[in-house]
PDB file of C-alpha atoms in Angstrom:
ATOM      1  CA  UNK A 650      -0.040   0.053   0.148  1.00 97.00           C
ATOM      2  CA  UNK A 651       1.216   3.728  -0.788  1.00 98.00           C
ATOM      3  CA  UNK A 652       0.483   6.129   1.845  1.00 98.00           C
ATOM      4  CA  UNK A 653       0.809   9.771   1.648  1.00 98.00           C
ATOM      5  CA  UNK A 654       1.411  11.645   4.939  1.00 98.00           C
ATOM      6  CA  UNK A 655       1.001  15.592   5.578  1.00 98.00           C
ATOM      7  CA  UNK A 656       2.488  17.260   8.120  1.00 96.00           C
ATOM      8  CA  UNK A 657       5.839  18.264  10.036  1.00 92.00           C
ATOM      9  CA  UNK A 658       8.578  15.857   9.502  1.00 91.00           C
ATOM     10  CA  UNK A 659      12.468  16.228  10.560  1.00 87.00           C
ATOM     11  CA  UNK A 660      14.287  18.190  10.322  1.00 78.00           C
ATOM     12  CA  UNK A 661      11.313  20.310  11.730  1.00 81.00           C
ATOM     13  CA  UNK A 662      11.286  20.010  15.409  1.00 79.00           C
ATOM     14  CA  UNK A 663       8.096  19.110  17.130  1.00 84.00           C
ATOM     15  CA  UNK A 664       5.965  16.280  18.394  1.00 87.00           C
ATOM     16  CA  UNK A 665       3.779  15.661  15.319  1.00 90.00           C
ATOM     17  CA  UNK A 666       7.268  15.445  13.419  1.00 89.00           C
ATOM     18  CA  UNK A 667       8.381  12.641  15.656  1.00 93.00           C
ATOM     19  CA  UNK A 668       5.030  10.948  15.427  1.00 93.00           C
ATOM     20  CA  UNK A 669       4.830  11.171  11.581  1.00 95.00           C
ATOM     21  CA  UNK A 670       8.721   9.947  11.416  1.00 94.00           C
ATOM     22  CA  UNK A 671       8.105   7.127  13.724  1.00 96.00           C
ATOM     23  CA  UNK A 672       4.657   6.012  12.151  1.00 96.00           C
ATOM     24  CA  UNK A 673       6.625   6.116   8.536  1.00 97.00           C
ATOM     25  CA  UNK A 674       9.259   3.817   9.932  1.00 97.00           C
ATOM     26  CA  UNK A 675       6.661   1.264  11.124  1.00 97.00           C
ATOM     27  CA  UNK A 676       4.960   1.459   7.844  1.00 97.00           C
ATOM     28  CA  UNK A 677       7.921   0.839   6.195  1.00 97.00           C
ATOM     29  CA  UNK A 678       8.647  -2.245   8.238  1.00 97.00           C
ATOM     30  CA  UNK A 679       5.346  -3.654   7.374  1.00 97.00           C
ATOM     31  CA  UNK A 680       6.144  -3.172   3.668  1.00 97.00           C
ATOM     32  CA  UNK A 681       4.215   0.016   2.888  1.00 98.00           C
ATOM     33  CA  UNK A 682       5.689   2.739   0.711  1.00 98.00           C
ATOM     34  CA  UNK A 683       5.574   6.129   2.488  1.00 98.00           C
ATOM     35  CA  UNK A 684       5.710   9.689   0.992  1.00 98.00           C
ATOM     36  CA  UNK A 685       5.462  12.868   3.267  1.00 97.00           C
ATOM     37  CA  UNK A 686       4.750  16.370   2.229  1.00 97.00           C
ATOM     38  CA  UNK A 687       5.986  18.692   4.732  1.00 95.00           C
ATOM     39  CA  UNK A 688       6.722  22.273   5.220  1.00 90.00           C
ATOM     40  CA  UNK A 689       9.794  23.786   3.301  1.00 88.00           C
ATOM     41  CA  UNK A 690      13.265  23.505   4.727  1.00 86.00           C
ATOM     42  CA  UNK A 691      16.738  24.251   3.341  1.00 85.00           C
ATOM     43  CA  UNK A 692      17.958  20.732   4.465  1.00 87.00           C
ATOM     44  CA  UNK A 693      15.016  18.951   2.170  1.00 88.00           C
ATOM     45  CA  UNK A 694      16.336  18.700  -1.210  1.00 86.00           C
ATOM     46  CA  UNK A 695      14.710  16.521  -4.011  1.00 85.00           C
ATOM     47  CA  UNK A 696      17.413  13.936  -5.548  1.00 82.00           C
ATOM     48  CA  UNK A 697      18.068  14.176  -9.435  1.00 80.00           C
ATOM     49  CA  UNK A 698      15.129  13.076 -11.543  1.00 81.00           C
ATOM     50  CA  UNK A 699      13.063  12.691  -8.531  1.00 88.00           C
ATOM     51  CA  UNK A 700      10.038  14.505  -6.917  1.00 89.00           C
ATOM     52  CA  UNK A 701      11.383  13.674  -3.427  1.00 91.00           C
ATOM     53  CA  UNK A 702      14.507  13.423  -1.106  1.00 90.00           C
ATOM     54  CA  UNK A 703      14.910   9.820   0.125  1.00 92.00           C
ATOM     55  CA  UNK A 704      15.074   9.861   4.135  1.00 92.00           C
ATOM     56  CA  UNK A 705      16.051   6.056   4.872  1.00 93.00           C
ATOM     57  CA  UNK A 706      13.062   4.715   2.589  1.00 95.00           C
ATOM     58  CA  UNK A 707      10.646   7.551   3.441  1.00 96.00           C
ATOM     59  CA  UNK A 708      10.050   9.787   0.485  1.00 96.00           C
ATOM     60  CA  UNK A 709      10.056  13.365   1.729  1.00 96.00           C
ATOM     61  CA  UNK A 710       8.500  16.419  -0.319  1.00 95.00           C
ATOM     62  CA  UNK A 711       9.536  19.713   1.128  1.00 93.00           C
ATOM     63  CA  UNK A 712       7.129  22.446  -0.262  1.00 93.00           C
ATOM     64  CA  UNK A 713       7.912  25.962  -1.485  1.00 88.00           C
ATOM     65  CA  UNK A 714       6.840  28.800   0.560  1.00 86.00           C
ATOM     66  CA  UNK A 715       8.222  31.568   2.970  1.00 82.00           C
ATOM     67  CA  UNK A 716       8.739  31.362   6.713  1.00 74.00           C
ATOM     68  CA  UNK A 717       6.397  34.591   7.764  1.00 81.00           C
ATOM     69  CA  UNK A 718       4.055  33.883  10.562  1.00 76.00           C
ATOM     70  CA  UNK A 719       0.635  34.061   9.468  1.00 77.00           C
ATOM     71  CA  UNK A 720       1.690  33.261   5.800  1.00 87.00           C
ATOM     72  CA  UNK A 721       3.498  30.233   6.296  1.00 87.00           C
ATOM     73  CA  UNK A 722       0.580  28.050   6.758  1.00 90.00           C
ATOM     74  CA  UNK A 723      -1.228  29.705   3.625  1.00 92.00           C
ATOM     75  CA  UNK A 724       1.703  28.974   1.424  1.00 94.00           C
ATOM     76  CA  UNK A 725       1.855  25.368   2.843  1.00 95.00           C
ATOM     77  CA  UNK A 726      -1.630  24.986   1.896  1.00 96.00           C
ATOM     78  CA  UNK A 727      -1.349  26.043  -1.520  1.00 96.00           C
ATOM     79  CA  UNK A 728       1.814  24.415  -2.554  1.00 96.00           C
ATOM     80  CA  UNK A 729       1.278  21.196  -0.097  1.00 97.00           C
ATOM     81  CA  UNK A 730      -2.052  20.486  -1.866  1.00 98.00           C
ATOM     82  CA  UNK A 731      -0.338  21.103  -5.456  1.00 97.00           C
ATOM     83  CA  UNK A 732       2.462  18.580  -4.279  1.00 96.00           C
ATOM     84  CA  UNK A 733      -0.019  16.151  -2.821  1.00 98.00           C
ATOM     85  CA  UNK A 734      -2.133  16.041  -5.861  1.00 98.00           C
ATOM     86  CA  UNK A 735       0.858  15.507  -8.249  1.00 97.00           C
ATOM     87  CA  UNK A 736       2.290  12.707  -5.872  1.00 97.00           C
ATOM     88  CA  UNK A 737      -0.974  10.705  -5.505  1.00 98.00           C
ATOM     89  CA  UNK A 738      -1.511  10.721  -9.112  1.00 98.00           C
ATOM     90  CA  UNK A 739       2.124   9.937 -10.168  1.00 97.00           C
ATOM     91  CA  UNK A 740       2.691   7.270  -7.724  1.00 97.00           C
ATOM     92  CA  UNK A 741      -0.971   6.057  -7.456  1.00 98.00           C
ATOM     93  CA  UNK A 742      -0.948   6.612  -3.757  1.00 98.00           C
ATOM     94  CA  UNK A 743      -3.888   4.454  -1.828  1.00 98.00           C
ATOM     95  CA  UNK A 744      -4.354   6.721   1.240  1.00 98.00           C
ATOM     96  CA  UNK A 745      -3.872  10.328   2.335  1.00 98.00           C
ATOM     97  CA  UNK A 746      -3.167  10.963   6.063  1.00 98.00           C
ATOM     98  CA  UNK A 747      -3.155  14.553   7.216  1.00 98.00           C
ATOM     99  CA  UNK A 748      -1.534  15.001  10.841  1.00 97.00           C
ATOM    100  CA  UNK A 749      -3.001  18.041  12.491  1.00 95.00           C
ATOM    101  CA  UNK A 750      -6.515  19.406  11.298  1.00 97.00           C
ATOM    102  CA  UNK A 751      -5.006  22.660   9.929  1.00 95.00           C
ATOM    103  CA  UNK A 752      -3.176  23.091   7.811  1.00 96.00           C
ATOM    104  CA  UNK A 753      -2.220  19.552   7.029  1.00 97.00           C
ATOM    105  CA  UNK A 754      -5.610  18.239   7.457  1.00 98.00           C
ATOM    106  CA  UNK A 755      -6.984  20.803   4.899  1.00 98.00           C
ATOM    107  CA  UNK A 756      -4.535  19.865   2.473  1.00 98.00           C
ATOM    108  CA  UNK A 757      -5.300  16.220   2.840  1.00 98.00           C
ATOM    109  CA  UNK A 758      -8.717  16.845   2.359  1.00 98.00           C
ATOM    110  CA  UNK A 759      -8.428  18.924  -0.431  1.00 98.00           C
ATOM    111  CA  UNK A 760      -6.035  16.603  -2.056  1.00 98.00           C
ATOM    112  CA  UNK A 761      -8.707  13.734  -1.644  1.00 98.00           C
ATOM    113  CA  UNK A 762     -11.297  15.833  -3.207  1.00 98.00           C
ATOM    114  CA  UNK A 763      -9.168  16.151  -6.520  1.00 98.00           C
ATOM    115  CA  UNK A 764      -8.003  12.639  -6.404  1.00 98.00           C
ATOM    116  CA  UNK A 765     -10.980  10.867  -5.071  1.00 98.00           C
ATOM    117  CA  UNK A 766      -8.787   8.932  -2.483  1.00 98.00           C
ATOM    118  CA  UNK A 767      -9.616   8.109   0.999  1.00 98.00           C
ATOM    119  CA  UNK A 768      -8.523  10.483   3.597  1.00 98.00           C
ATOM    120  CA  UNK A 769      -7.427  10.103   7.161  1.00 98.00           C
ATOM    121  CA  UNK A 770      -7.091  12.948   9.510  1.00 98.00           C
ATOM    122  CA  UNK A 771      -5.337  12.980  13.070  1.00 97.00           C
ATOM    123  CA  UNK A 772      -5.796  15.603  15.485  1.00 97.00           C
ATOM    124  CA  UNK A 773      -2.906  16.065  17.845  1.00 93.00           C
ATOM    125  CA  UNK A 774      -4.472  18.545  20.477  1.00 91.00           C
ATOM    126  CA  UNK A 775      -3.908  22.105  19.971  1.00 89.00           C
ATOM    127  CA  UNK A 776      -5.925  22.137  16.774  1.00 91.00           C
ATOM    128  CA  UNK A 777      -8.893  21.453  18.722  1.00 90.00           C
ATOM    129  CA  UNK A 778      -8.275  22.658  22.089  1.00 88.00           C
ATOM    130  CA  UNK A 779      -6.529  26.173  21.016  1.00 89.00           C
ATOM    131  CA  UNK A 780      -7.407  26.859  17.320  1.00 80.00           C
ATOM    132  CA  UNK A 781     -11.032  25.799  17.131  1.00 82.00           C
ATOM    133  CA  UNK A 782     -12.344  27.585  20.311  1.00 80.00           C
ATOM    134  CA  UNK A 783     -10.018  30.621  20.188  1.00 84.00           C
ATOM    135  CA  UNK A 784     -10.068  31.614  16.430  1.00 86.00           C
ATOM    136  CA  UNK A 785     -13.475  31.879  15.042  1.00 89.00           C
ATOM    137  CA  UNK A 786     -12.177  32.082  11.602  1.00 90.00           C
ATOM    138  CA  UNK A 787     -10.759  28.657  11.754  1.00 91.00           C
ATOM    139  CA  UNK A 788     -13.835  26.944  13.053  1.00 94.00           C
ATOM    140  CA  UNK A 789     -15.347  26.766   9.482  1.00 95.00           C
ATOM    141  CA  UNK A 790     -12.132  25.308   8.065  1.00 95.00           C
ATOM    142  CA  UNK A 791     -11.705  22.767  10.848  1.00 96.00           C
ATOM    143  CA  UNK A 792     -15.279  21.713  10.476  1.00 96.00           C
ATOM    144  CA  UNK A 793     -14.945  21.140   6.792  1.00 98.00           C
ATOM    145  CA  UNK A 794     -11.962  19.082   7.397  1.00 98.00           C
ATOM    146  CA  UNK A 795     -13.768  16.875  10.093  1.00 98.00           C
ATOM    147  CA  UNK A 796     -16.876  16.689   7.594  1.00 98.00           C
ATOM    148  CA  UNK A 797     -14.860  15.769   4.687  1.00 98.00           C
ATOM    149  CA  UNK A 798     -12.314  13.343   6.144  1.00 98.00           C
ATOM    150  CA  UNK A 799     -13.186   9.619   5.726  1.00 98.00           C
ATOM    151  CA  UNK A 800     -11.618   8.669   8.935  1.00 98.00           C
ATOM    152  CA  UNK A 801     -10.944  11.009  12.044  1.00 98.00           C
ATOM    153  CA  UNK A 802      -8.638  10.030  14.675  1.00 97.00           C
ATOM    154  CA  UNK A 803      -7.596  11.445  18.024  1.00 96.00           C
ATOM    155  CA  UNK A 804      -4.502  10.877  20.198  1.00 95.00           C
ATOM    156  CA  UNK A 805      -6.402  10.940  23.279  1.00 95.00           C
ATOM    157  CA  UNK A 806      -9.914  10.323  24.903  1.00 96.00           C
ATOM    158  CA  UNK A 807     -10.431  13.986  25.869  1.00 95.00           C
ATOM    159  CA  UNK A 808      -9.592  15.232  22.233  1.00 95.00           C
ATOM    160  CA  UNK A 809     -12.109  12.573  20.891  1.00 96.00           C
ATOM    161  CA  UNK A 810     -14.645  14.169  23.182  1.00 95.00           C
ATOM    162  CA  UNK A 811     -13.694  17.820  21.856  1.00 95.00           C
ATOM    163  CA  UNK A 812     -14.277  16.475  18.364  1.00 96.00           C
ATOM    164  CA  UNK A 813     -17.599  14.877  19.219  1.00 95.00           C
ATOM    165  CA  UNK A 814     -18.598  18.157  20.686  1.00 94.00           C
ATOM    166  CA  UNK A 815     -18.478  19.775  17.458  1.00 94.00           C
ATOM    167  CA  UNK A 816     -21.951  17.833  16.572  1.00 93.00           C
ATOM    168  CA  UNK A 817     -20.728  17.074  13.022  1.00 95.00           C
ATOM    169  CA  UNK A 818     -23.179  14.832  11.649  1.00 94.00           C
ATOM    170  CA  UNK A 819     -21.999  11.001  11.819  1.00 95.00           C
ATOM    171  CA  UNK A 820     -18.616  12.242  13.321  1.00 96.00           C
ATOM    172  CA  UNK A 821     -18.810   9.393  15.915  1.00 95.00           C
ATOM    173  CA  UNK A 822     -18.679   6.843  12.882  1.00 95.00           C
ATOM    174  CA  UNK A 823     -15.558   7.970  11.516  1.00 95.00           C
ATOM    175  CA  UNK A 824     -13.206   7.119  14.409  1.00 84.00           C
TER     176      UNK A 824
END
């Protein structure tokens, strides 16, 4: 099976990056092929004649963009979606998995809409505990991601309860 993951990945620092890296390594052990679409980074360079950089079997695609707060995620959504659609079509990806509801989950859902592939999203915490309640303009985006994803995963029971509180129709069946 071929899986495209969207989210932070080393050399980016953070819990989601560590999670995606660990999950990717386990998937490789199981014989899966893994692609990761991540934020731009100077140390992520495509190999000659390839769309990606090989990181011990994990195919890593760094998007284009700029690192200015507020604009970084918008560029990631734009170029991440373009990269994801290209990778899904070129390599016949089976599943798209976004880690964090925004921006990675939005990229995953948009990629799924354009490629008709199954989309998983994982909420890792601050997307539902901070972004959703504190930023009114983010609520419709996060609700859109939760509605359009085929499978919605949460890393804790309390996070699952927050997702259920959104009252999105049939959300409880997506877990």
